[in-house]
Amino acid sequence: MAILKVARMGHPVLRAKARPLEAAEIRSPAVQQLIDDMFETMAEYQGVGLAAPQIHESVRLFVAGIPARTGDDDEDEDDDDDDMPLVALINPEITPVGREVSEDWEGCLSIPDIRGRVPRARSIVVKGYDRNGKRVEIKASGFSARVMQHETDHLNGVLFFDRMKSFETLTFLDEFGRYWSRRDVAEE
Ligand code: ZN
């Protein structure tokens, strides 16, 4: 396992369209290792998602999720499914379900210490492959739908700034904590 270097905004790999992985490639030791390293890198930086282009690999793969919390600290009875099981998704295709769009804060490991409000489809279906090369279809809404849209955007060279309706809400992390929220928004 290894912690990988995260590409920051301005690196061309973040603006490239990543290539799909072949079915046979998915189970190769190289790709399995890459997935393990991406999970480790995401945990190291306390992210909730990490797409392969962010670690300089231009392939259609992302990892996402929050490791199950131990202990019961449930004061945030905050609506949305803030919980998200760890998942690795390959060649994801997203289809919005319904027309509802919700706006919420996002951050990105490739744009450190900045937050902004981004509109996203509230509910989606994601089709793709898991790390065993098995076809999967995941229904998601709220937080996990947001994360998966953010990560899939990375595979198309799209960053969350591109999705913002206005830059008025762009905020440094310090100011975010001071003026906008008591709870942190993890980076993706
Ligand atoms: Zn990101």
mmCIF file with all atom_site columns, C-alpha atoms and ligand atoms in Angstrom:
data_model
loop_
_atom_site.group_PDB
_atom_site.id
_atom_site.type_symbol
_atom_site.label_atom_id
_atom_site.label_alt_id
_atom_site.label_comp_id
_atom_site.label_asym_id
_atom_site.label_entity_id
_atom_site.label_seq_id
_atom_site.pdbx_PDB_ins_code
_atom_site.Cartn_x
_atom_site.Cartn_y
_atom_site.Cartn_z
_atom_site.occupancy
_atom_site.B_iso_or_equiv
_atom_site.pdbx_formal_charge
_atom_site.auth_seq_id
_atom_site.auth_comp_id
_atom_site.auth_asym_id
_atom_site.auth_atom_id
_atom_site.pdbx_PDB_model_num
ATOM   1   C  CA . MET A 1 1   ? 0.000   0.000  0.000   1.00 0.00 ? 1   MET A CA 1
ATOM   2   C  CA . ALA A 1 2   ? 1.133   3.492  -0.661  1.00 0.00 ? 2   ALA A CA 1
ATOM   3   C  CA . ILE A 1 3   ? -0.052  7.032  -0.230  1.00 0.00 ? 3   ILE A CA 1
ATOM   4   C  CA . LEU A 1 4   ? -0.113  8.675  -3.632  1.00 0.00 ? 4   LEU A CA 1
ATOM   5   C  CA . LYS A 1 5   ? 0.606   12.252 -4.605  1.00 0.00 ? 5   LYS A CA 1
ATOM   6   C  CA . VAL A 1 6   ? -2.538  14.245 -5.327  1.00 0.00 ? 6   VAL A CA 1
ATOM   7   C  CA . ALA A 1 7   ? -2.576  16.414 -8.473  1.00 0.00 ? 7   ALA A CA 1
ATOM   8   C  CA . ARG A 1 8   ? -3.613  20.003 -7.832  1.00 0.00 ? 8   ARG A CA 1
ATOM   9   C  CA . MET A 1 9   ? -5.640  22.325 -10.001 1.00 0.00 ? 9   MET A CA 1
ATOM   10  C  CA . GLY A 1 10  ? -3.508  23.436 -12.934 1.00 0.00 ? 10  GLY A CA 1
ATOM   11  C  CA . HIS A 1 11  ? -2.094  19.980 -13.609 1.00 0.00 ? 11  HIS A CA 1
ATOM   12  C  CA . PRO A 1 12  ? -3.278  19.012 -17.119 1.00 0.00 ? 12  PRO A CA 1
ATOM   13  C  CA . VAL A 1 13  ? -4.246  15.489 -15.983 1.00 0.00 ? 13  VAL A CA 1
ATOM   14  C  CA . LEU A 1 14  ? -7.203  17.059 -14.157 1.00 0.00 ? 14  LEU A CA 1
ATOM   15  C  CA . ARG A 1 15  ? -8.539  18.472 -17.413 1.00 0.00 ? 15  ARG A CA 1
ATOM   16  C  CA . ALA A 1 16  ? -8.116  15.371 -19.560 1.00 0.00 ? 16  ALA A CA 1
ATOM   17  C  CA . LYS A 1 17  ? -10.867 12.885 -20.395 1.00 0.00 ? 17  LYS A CA 1
ATOM   18  C  CA . ALA A 1 18  ? -9.829  9.617  -18.748 1.00 0.00 ? 18  ALA A CA 1
ATOM   19  C  CA . ARG A 1 19  ? -9.939  6.334  -20.678 1.00 0.00 ? 19  ARG A CA 1
ATOM   20  C  CA . PRO A 1 20  ? -12.220 3.427  -19.732 1.00 0.00 ? 20  PRO A CA 1
ATOM   21  C  CA . LEU A 1 21  ? -10.675 0.330  -18.161 1.00 0.00 ? 21  LEU A CA 1
ATOM   22  C  CA . GLU A 1 22  ? -11.055 -2.902 -20.113 1.00 0.00 ? 22  GLU A CA 1
ATOM   23  C  CA . ALA A 1 23  ? -12.946 -5.645 -18.310 1.00 0.00 ? 23  ALA A CA 1
ATOM   24  C  CA . ALA A 1 24  ? -9.818  -7.803 -18.267 1.00 0.00 ? 24  ALA A CA 1
ATOM   25  C  CA . GLU A 1 25  ? -7.744  -4.981 -16.808 1.00 0.00 ? 25  GLU A CA 1
ATOM   26  C  CA . ILE A 1 26  ? -9.938  -4.499 -13.773 1.00 0.00 ? 26  ILE A CA 1
ATOM   27  C  CA . ARG A 1 27  ? -8.749  -7.642 -12.008 1.00 0.00 ? 27  ARG A CA 1
ATOM   28  C  CA . SER A 1 28  ? -5.099  -7.134 -12.895 1.00 0.00 ? 28  SER A CA 1
ATOM   29  C  CA . PRO A 1 29  ? -2.713  -6.797 -9.958  1.00 0.00 ? 29  PRO A CA 1
ATOM   30  C  CA . ALA A 1 30  ? -1.797  -3.296 -11.139 1.00 0.00 ? 30  ALA A CA 1
ATOM   31  C  CA . VAL A 1 31  ? -5.381  -2.026 -11.002 1.00 0.00 ? 31  VAL A CA 1
ATOM   32  C  CA . GLN A 1 32  ? -6.124  -3.837 -7.721  1.00 0.00 ? 32  GLN A CA 1
ATOM   33  C  CA . GLN A 1 33  ? -3.039  -2.211 -6.216  1.00 0.00 ? 33  GLN A CA 1
ATOM   34  C  CA . LEU A 1 34  ? -4.111  1.156  -7.598  1.00 0.00 ? 34  LEU A CA 1
ATOM   35  C  CA . ILE A 1 35  ? -7.527  0.798  -5.930  1.00 0.00 ? 35  ILE A CA 1
ATOM   36  C  CA . ASP A 1 36  ? -5.948  -0.121 -2.577  1.00 0.00 ? 36  ASP A CA 1
ATOM   37  C  CA . ASP A 1 37  ? -3.576  2.827  -2.837  1.00 0.00 ? 37  ASP A CA 1
ATOM   38  C  CA . MET A 1 38  ? -6.436  5.177  -3.697  1.00 0.00 ? 38  MET A CA 1
ATOM   39  C  CA . PHE A 1 39  ? -8.408  4.073  -0.634  1.00 0.00 ? 39  PHE A CA 1
ATOM   40  C  CA . GLU A 1 40  ? -5.320  4.600  1.491   1.00 0.00 ? 40  GLU A CA 1
ATOM   41  C  CA . THR A 1 41  ? -4.659  8.021  -0.047  1.00 0.00 ? 41  THR A CA 1
ATOM   42  C  CA . MET A 1 42  ? -8.277  9.084  0.441   1.00 0.00 ? 42  MET A CA 1
ATOM   43  C  CA . ALA A 1 43  ? -8.141  8.061  4.100   1.00 0.00 ? 43  ALA A CA 1
ATOM   44  C  CA . GLU A 1 44  ? -4.803  9.824  4.640   1.00 0.00 ? 44  GLU A CA 1
ATOM   45  C  CA . TYR A 1 45  ? -6.258  13.113 3.409   1.00 0.00 ? 45  TYR A CA 1
ATOM   46  C  CA . GLN A 1 46  ? -9.624  12.497 5.065   1.00 0.00 ? 46  GLN A CA 1
ATOM   47  C  CA . GLY A 1 47  ? -11.390 12.746 1.746   1.00 0.00 ? 47  GLY A CA 1
ATOM   48  C  CA . VAL A 1 48  ? -14.770 11.267 0.921   1.00 0.00 ? 48  VAL A CA 1
ATOM   49  C  CA . GLY A 1 49  ? -13.891 10.570 -2.682  1.00 0.00 ? 49  GLY A CA 1
ATOM   50  C  CA . LEU A 1 50  ? -10.874 10.317 -4.950  1.00 0.00 ? 50  LEU A CA 1
ATOM   51  C  CA . ALA A 1 51  ? -10.807 9.873  -8.714  1.00 0.00 ? 51  ALA A CA 1
ATOM   52  C  CA . ALA A 1 52  ? -7.873  8.275  -10.547 1.00 0.00 ? 52  ALA A CA 1
ATOM   53  C  CA . PRO A 1 53  ? -6.927  11.444 -12.484 1.00 0.00 ? 53  PRO A CA 1
ATOM   54  C  CA . GLN A 1 54  ? -6.369  13.112 -9.104  1.00 0.00 ? 54  GLN A CA 1
ATOM   55  C  CA . ILE A 1 55  ? -3.462  10.746 -8.524  1.00 0.00 ? 55  ILE A CA 1
ATOM   56  C  CA . HIS A 1 56  ? -2.167  11.169 -12.086 1.00 0.00 ? 56  HIS A CA 1
ATOM   57  C  CA . GLU A 1 57  ? -3.789  8.037  -13.553 1.00 0.00 ? 57  GLU A CA 1
ATOM   58  C  CA . SER A 1 58  ? -6.049  8.967  -16.439 1.00 0.00 ? 58  SER A CA 1
ATOM   59  C  CA . VAL A 1 59  ? -8.448  6.023  -16.187 1.00 0.00 ? 59  VAL A CA 1
ATOM   60  C  CA . ARG A 1 60  ? -12.163 5.895  -15.380 1.00 0.00 ? 60  ARG A CA 1
ATOM   61  C  CA . LEU A 1 61  ? -12.059 4.803  -11.771 1.00 0.00 ? 61  LEU A CA 1
ATOM   62  C  CA . PHE A 1 62  ? -12.928 6.423  -8.468  1.00 0.00 ? 62  PHE A CA 1
ATOM   63  C  CA . VAL A 1 63  ? -13.163 5.449  -4.834  1.00 0.00 ? 63  VAL A CA 1
ATOM   64  C  CA . ALA A 1 64  ? -15.586 7.078  -2.420  1.00 0.00 ? 64  ALA A CA 1
ATOM   65  C  CA . GLY A 1 65  ? -17.285 6.701  0.913   1.00 0.00 ? 65  GLY A CA 1
ATOM   66  C  CA . ILE A 1 66  ? -16.861 7.173  4.597   1.00 0.00 ? 66  ILE A CA 1
ATOM   67  C  CA . PRO A 1 67  ? -15.505 4.337  6.704   1.00 0.00 ? 67  PRO A CA 1
ATOM   68  C  CA . ALA A 1 68  ? -18.199 3.126  9.109   1.00 0.00 ? 68  ALA A CA 1
ATOM   69  C  CA . ARG A 1 69  ? -18.012 5.190  12.238  1.00 0.00 ? 69  ARG A CA 1
ATOM   70  C  CA . THR A 1 70  ? -17.457 3.404  15.471  1.00 0.00 ? 70  THR A CA 1
ATOM   71  C  CA . GLY A 1 71  ? -19.399 4.625  18.437  1.00 0.00 ? 71  GLY A CA 1
ATOM   72  C  CA . ASP A 1 72  ? -22.613 6.508  18.302  1.00 0.00 ? 72  ASP A CA 1
ATOM   73  C  CA . ASP A 1 73  ? -22.178 10.211 17.873  1.00 0.00 ? 73  ASP A CA 1
ATOM   74  C  CA . ASP A 1 74  ? -25.485 10.846 16.294  1.00 0.00 ? 74  ASP A CA 1
ATOM   75  C  CA . GLU A 1 75  ? -26.169 14.458 17.039  1.00 0.00 ? 75  GLU A CA 1
ATOM   76  C  CA . ASP A 1 76  ? -26.317 15.287 13.408  1.00 0.00 ? 76  ASP A CA 1
ATOM   77  C  CA . GLU A 1 77  ? -29.736 14.065 12.672  1.00 0.00 ? 77  GLU A CA 1
ATOM   78  C  CA . ASP A 1 78  ? -29.148 16.120 9.573   1.00 0.00 ? 78  ASP A CA 1
ATOM   79  C  CA . ASP A 1 79  ? -31.399 14.897 6.791   1.00 0.00 ? 79  ASP A CA 1
ATOM   80  C  CA . ASP A 1 80  ? -29.385 13.239 4.147   1.00 0.00 ? 80  ASP A CA 1
ATOM   81  C  CA . ASP A 1 81  ? -27.742 9.930  4.179   1.00 0.00 ? 81  ASP A CA 1
ATOM   82  C  CA . ASP A 1 82  ? -24.472 11.400 5.367   1.00 0.00 ? 82  ASP A CA 1
ATOM   83  C  CA . ASP A 1 83  ? -23.304 7.813  5.596   1.00 0.00 ? 83  ASP A CA 1
ATOM   84  C  CA . MET A 1 84  ? -21.795 6.234  2.547   1.00 0.00 ? 84  MET A CA 1
ATOM   85  C  CA . PRO A 1 85  ? -20.243 2.781  2.389   1.00 0.00 ? 85  PRO A CA 1
ATOM   86  C  CA . LEU A 1 86  ? -16.801 2.553  0.802   1.00 0.00 ? 86  LEU A CA 1
ATOM   87  C  CA . VAL A 1 87  ? -17.023 1.823  -2.884  1.00 0.00 ? 87  VAL A CA 1
ATOM   88  C  CA . ALA A 1 88  ? -14.682 1.569  -5.872  1.00 0.00 ? 88  ALA A CA 1
ATOM   89  C  CA . LEU A 1 89  ? -16.409 2.216  -9.187  1.00 0.00 ? 89  LEU A CA 1
ATOM   90  C  CA . ILE A 1 90  ? -15.043 1.657  -12.660 1.00 0.00 ? 90  ILE A CA 1
ATOM   91  C  CA . ASN A 1 91  ? -16.343 3.184  -15.905 1.00 0.00 ? 91  ASN A CA 1
ATOM   92  C  CA . PRO A 1 92  ? -19.267 4.843  -14.072 1.00 0.00 ? 92  PRO A CA 1
ATOM   93  C  CA . GLU A 1 93  ? -22.220 6.192  -16.042 1.00 0.00 ? 93  GLU A CA 1
ATOM   94  C  CA . ILE A 1 94  ? -24.575 8.507  -14.198 1.00 0.00 ? 94  ILE A CA 1
ATOM   95  C  CA . THR A 1 95  ? -28.225 9.074  -15.004 1.00 0.00 ? 95  THR A CA 1
ATOM   96  C  CA . PRO A 1 96  ? -30.166 11.656 -12.966 1.00 0.00 ? 96  PRO A CA 1
ATOM   97  C  CA . VAL A 1 97  ? -33.458 10.452 -11.510 1.00 0.00 ? 97  VAL A CA 1
ATOM   98  C  CA . GLY A 1 98  ? -36.099 13.146 -11.620 1.00 0.00 ? 98  GLY A CA 1
ATOM   99  C  CA . ARG A 1 99  ? -35.340 16.794 -12.061 1.00 0.00 ? 99  ARG A CA 1
ATOM   100 C  CA . GLU A 1 100 ? -34.648 17.846 -8.508  1.00 0.00 ? 100 GLU A CA 1
ATOM   101 C  CA . VAL A 1 101 ? -31.415 19.763 -8.074  1.00 0.00 ? 101 VAL A CA 1
ATOM   102 C  CA . SER A 1 102 ? -29.940 20.574 -4.695  1.00 0.00 ? 102 SER A CA 1
ATOM   103 C  CA . GLU A 1 103 ? -27.138 22.940 -3.857  1.00 0.00 ? 103 GLU A CA 1
ATOM   104 C  CA . ASP A 1 104 ? -24.611 22.231 -1.138  1.00 0.00 ? 104 ASP A CA 1
ATOM   105 C  CA . TRP A 1 105 ? -21.012 22.797 -0.155  1.00 0.00 ? 105 TRP A CA 1
ATOM   106 C  CA . GLU A 1 106 ? -18.199 20.882 -1.822  1.00 0.00 ? 106 GLU A CA 1
ATOM   107 C  CA . GLY A 1 107 ? -14.468 20.720 -1.496  1.00 0.00 ? 107 GLY A CA 1
ATOM   108 C  CA . CYS A 1 108 ? -11.830 18.965 -3.578  1.00 0.00 ? 108 CYS A CA 1
ATOM   109 C  CA . LEU A 1 109 ? -8.469  17.440 -2.668  1.00 0.00 ? 109 LEU A CA 1
ATOM   110 C  CA . SER A 1 110 ? -7.133  18.945 -5.905  1.00 0.00 ? 110 SER A CA 1
ATOM   111 C  CA . ILE A 1 111 ? -8.293  22.443 -4.881  1.00 0.00 ? 111 ILE A CA 1
ATOM   112 C  CA . PRO A 1 112 ? -7.229  22.373 -1.235  1.00 0.00 ? 112 PRO A CA 1
ATOM   113 C  CA . ASP A 1 113 ? -8.854  24.477 1.455   1.00 0.00 ? 113 ASP A CA 1
ATOM   114 C  CA . ILE A 1 114 ? -11.539 26.008 -0.740  1.00 0.00 ? 114 ILE A CA 1
ATOM   115 C  CA . ARG A 1 115 ? -15.243 25.406 -0.462  1.00 0.00 ? 115 ARG A CA 1
ATOM   116 C  CA . GLY A 1 116 ? -18.106 26.427 -2.703  1.00 0.00 ? 116 GLY A CA 1
ATOM   117 C  CA . ARG A 1 117 ? -21.765 25.671 -3.230  1.00 0.00 ? 117 ARG A CA 1
ATOM   118 C  CA . VAL A 1 118 ? -22.479 23.402 -6.165  1.00 0.00 ? 118 VAL A CA 1
ATOM   119 C  CA . PRO A 1 119 ? -25.822 22.415 -7.687  1.00 0.00 ? 119 PRO A CA 1
ATOM   120 C  CA . ARG A 1 120 ? -26.174 18.665 -8.330  1.00 0.00 ? 120 ARG A CA 1
ATOM   121 C  CA . ALA A 1 121 ? -28.932 16.251 -9.231  1.00 0.00 ? 121 ALA A CA 1
ATOM   122 C  CA . ARG A 1 122 ? -30.450 15.102 -5.970  1.00 0.00 ? 122 ARG A CA 1
ATOM   123 C  CA . SER A 1 123 ? -31.024 11.503 -7.060  1.00 0.00 ? 123 SER A CA 1
ATOM   124 C  CA . ILE A 1 124 ? -29.082 9.422  -9.532  1.00 0.00 ? 124 ILE A CA 1
ATOM   125 C  CA . VAL A 1 125 ? -28.487 5.913  -10.772 1.00 0.00 ? 125 VAL A CA 1
ATOM   126 C  CA . VAL A 1 126 ? -24.870 4.949  -11.363 1.00 0.00 ? 126 VAL A CA 1
ATOM   127 C  CA . LYS A 1 127 ? -23.966 2.001  -13.553 1.00 0.00 ? 127 LYS A CA 1
ATOM   128 C  CA . GLY A 1 128 ? -20.462 0.643  -13.760 1.00 0.00 ? 128 GLY A CA 1
ATOM   129 C  CA . TYR A 1 129 ? -18.200 -2.140 -12.540 1.00 0.00 ? 129 TYR A CA 1
ATOM   130 C  CA . ASP A 1 130 ? -16.974 -2.957 -9.069  1.00 0.00 ? 130 ASP A CA 1
ATOM   131 C  CA . ARG A 1 131 ? -13.380 -3.920 -8.325  1.00 0.00 ? 131 ARG A CA 1
ATOM   132 C  CA . ASN A 1 132 ? -14.105 -7.567 -9.171  1.00 0.00 ? 132 ASN A CA 1
ATOM   133 C  CA . GLY A 1 133 ? -15.260 -6.605 -12.632 1.00 0.00 ? 133 GLY A CA 1
ATOM   134 C  CA . LYS A 1 134 ? -18.869 -7.281 -11.747 1.00 0.00 ? 134 LYS A CA 1
ATOM   135 C  CA . ARG A 1 135 ? -21.525 -5.015 -13.224 1.00 0.00 ? 135 ARG A CA 1
ATOM   136 C  CA . VAL A 1 136 ? -23.209 -2.894 -10.585 1.00 0.00 ? 136 VAL A CA 1
ATOM   137 C  CA . GLU A 1 137 ? -26.059 -0.451 -10.483 1.00 0.00 ? 137 GLU A CA 1
ATOM   138 C  CA . ILE A 1 138 ? -26.308 1.892  -7.518  1.00 0.00 ? 138 ILE A CA 1
ATOM   139 C  CA . LYS A 1 139 ? -29.166 4.208  -6.631  1.00 0.00 ? 139 LYS A CA 1
ATOM   140 C  CA . ALA A 1 140 ? -28.058 7.198  -4.626  1.00 0.00 ? 140 ALA A CA 1
ATOM   141 C  CA . SER A 1 141 ? -29.434 10.464 -3.385  1.00 0.00 ? 141 SER A CA 1
ATOM   142 C  CA . GLY A 1 142 ? -28.286 13.392 -1.310  1.00 0.00 ? 142 GLY A CA 1
ATOM   143 C  CA . PHE A 1 143 ? -24.723 13.278 -0.082  1.00 0.00 ? 143 PHE A CA 1
ATOM   144 C  CA . SER A 1 144 ? -23.580 10.079 -1.797  1.00 0.00 ? 144 SER A CA 1
ATOM   145 C  CA . ALA A 1 145 ? -25.166 11.160 -5.099  1.00 0.00 ? 145 ALA A CA 1
ATOM   146 C  CA . ARG A 1 146 ? -23.261 14.434 -4.801  1.00 0.00 ? 146 ARG A CA 1
ATOM   147 C  CA . VAL A 1 147 ? -19.957 12.688 -4.170  1.00 0.00 ? 147 VAL A CA 1
ATOM   148 C  CA . MET A 1 148 ? -20.401 10.314 -7.098  1.00 0.00 ? 148 MET A CA 1
ATOM   149 C  CA . GLN A 1 149 ? -21.259 13.173 -9.452  1.00 0.00 ? 149 GLN A CA 1
ATOM   150 C  CA . HIS A 1 150 ? -18.192 15.079 -8.280  1.00 0.00 ? 150 HIS A CA 1
ATOM   151 C  CA . GLU A 1 151 ? -15.943 12.044 -8.841  1.00 0.00 ? 151 GLU A CA 1
ATOM   152 C  CA . THR A 1 152 ? -17.405 11.163 -12.228 1.00 0.00 ? 152 THR A CA 1
ATOM   153 C  CA . ASP A 1 153 ? -16.847 14.773 -13.300 1.00 0.00 ? 153 ASP A CA 1
ATOM   154 C  CA . HIS A 1 154 ? -13.129 14.255 -12.560 1.00 0.00 ? 154 HIS A CA 1
ATOM   155 C  CA . LEU A 1 155 ? -13.083 11.456 -15.163 1.00 0.00 ? 155 LEU A CA 1
ATOM   156 C  CA . ASN A 1 156 ? -14.260 13.994 -17.734 1.00 0.00 ? 156 ASN A CA 1
ATOM   157 C  CA . GLY A 1 157 ? -11.831 16.737 -16.803 1.00 0.00 ? 157 GLY A CA 1
ATOM   158 C  CA . VAL A 1 158 ? -14.495 18.718 -14.964 1.00 0.00 ? 158 VAL A CA 1
ATOM   159 C  CA . LEU A 1 159 ? -13.843 20.428 -11.608 1.00 0.00 ? 159 LEU A CA 1
ATOM   160 C  CA . PHE A 1 160 ? -16.484 21.622 -9.158  1.00 0.00 ? 160 PHE A CA 1
ATOM   161 C  CA . PHE A 1 161 ? -15.832 25.279 -10.012 1.00 0.00 ? 161 PHE A CA 1
ATOM   162 C  CA . ASP A 1 162 ? -17.160 24.486 -13.493 1.00 0.00 ? 162 ASP A CA 1
ATOM   163 C  CA . ARG A 1 163 ? -20.488 23.431 -12.018 1.00 0.00 ? 163 ARG A CA 1
ATOM   164 C  CA . MET A 1 164 ? -21.039 26.480 -9.813  1.00 0.00 ? 164 MET A CA 1
ATOM   165 C  CA . LYS A 1 165 ? -23.746 28.891 -10.869 1.00 0.00 ? 165 LYS A CA 1
ATOM   166 C  CA . SER A 1 166 ? -21.879 31.796 -9.364  1.00 0.00 ? 166 SER A CA 1
ATOM   167 C  CA . PHE A 1 167 ? -18.558 32.168 -7.562  1.00 0.00 ? 167 PHE A CA 1
ATOM   168 C  CA . GLU A 1 168 ? -20.066 34.233 -4.785  1.00 0.00 ? 168 GLU A CA 1
ATOM   169 C  CA . THR A 1 169 ? -19.905 31.359 -2.338  1.00 0.00 ? 169 THR A CA 1
ATOM   170 C  CA . LEU A 1 170 ? -16.234 30.486 -2.954  1.00 0.00 ? 170 LEU A CA 1
ATOM   171 C  CA . THR A 1 171 ? -14.721 30.454 0.502   1.00 0.00 ? 171 THR A CA 1
ATOM   172 C  CA . PHE A 1 172 ? -11.391 29.602 2.094   1.00 0.00 ? 172 PHE A CA 1
ATOM   173 C  CA . LEU A 1 173 ? -11.580 26.878 4.699   1.00 0.00 ? 173 LEU A CA 1
ATOM   174 C  CA . ASP A 1 174 ? -10.873 29.213 7.641   1.00 0.00 ? 174 ASP A CA 1
ATOM   175 C  CA . GLU A 1 175 ? -13.598 31.610 6.623   1.00 0.00 ? 175 GLU A CA 1
ATOM   176 C  CA . PHE A 1 176 ? -15.906 28.704 5.893   1.00 0.00 ? 176 PHE A CA 1
ATOM   177 C  CA . GLY A 1 177 ? -15.531 27.506 9.461   1.00 0.00 ? 177 GLY A CA 1
ATOM   178 C  CA . ARG A 1 178 ? -15.892 31.022 10.815  1.00 0.00 ? 178 ARG A CA 1
ATOM   179 C  CA . TYR A 1 179 ? -18.895 32.229 8.854   1.00 0.00 ? 179 TYR A CA 1
ATOM   180 C  CA . TRP A 1 180 ? -20.650 29.392 7.123   1.00 0.00 ? 180 TRP A CA 1
ATOM   181 C  CA . SER A 1 181 ? -20.653 26.180 9.037   1.00 0.00 ? 181 SER A CA 1
ATOM   182 C  CA . ARG A 1 182 ? -19.811 24.456 12.222  1.00 0.00 ? 182 ARG A CA 1
ATOM   183 C  CA . ARG A 1 183 ? -19.341 21.185 10.467  1.00 0.00 ? 183 ARG A CA 1
ATOM   184 C  CA . ASP A 1 184 ? -16.539 20.602 8.038   1.00 0.00 ? 184 ASP A CA 1
ATOM   185 C  CA . VAL A 1 185 ? -17.137 19.530 4.486   1.00 0.00 ? 185 VAL A CA 1
ATOM   186 C  CA . ALA A 1 186 ? -14.709 16.838 3.470   1.00 0.00 ? 186 ALA A CA 1
ATOM   187 C  CA . GLU A 1 187 ? -12.800 17.080 0.236   1.00 0.00 ? 187 GLU A CA 1
ATOM   188 C  CA . GLU A 1 188 ? -13.365 14.843 -2.751  1.00 0.00 ? 188 GLU A CA 1
HETATM 189 ZN ZN . ZN  B 2 .   ? -12.438 16.631 -6.487  1.00 0.00 ? 1   ZN  B ZN 1
#
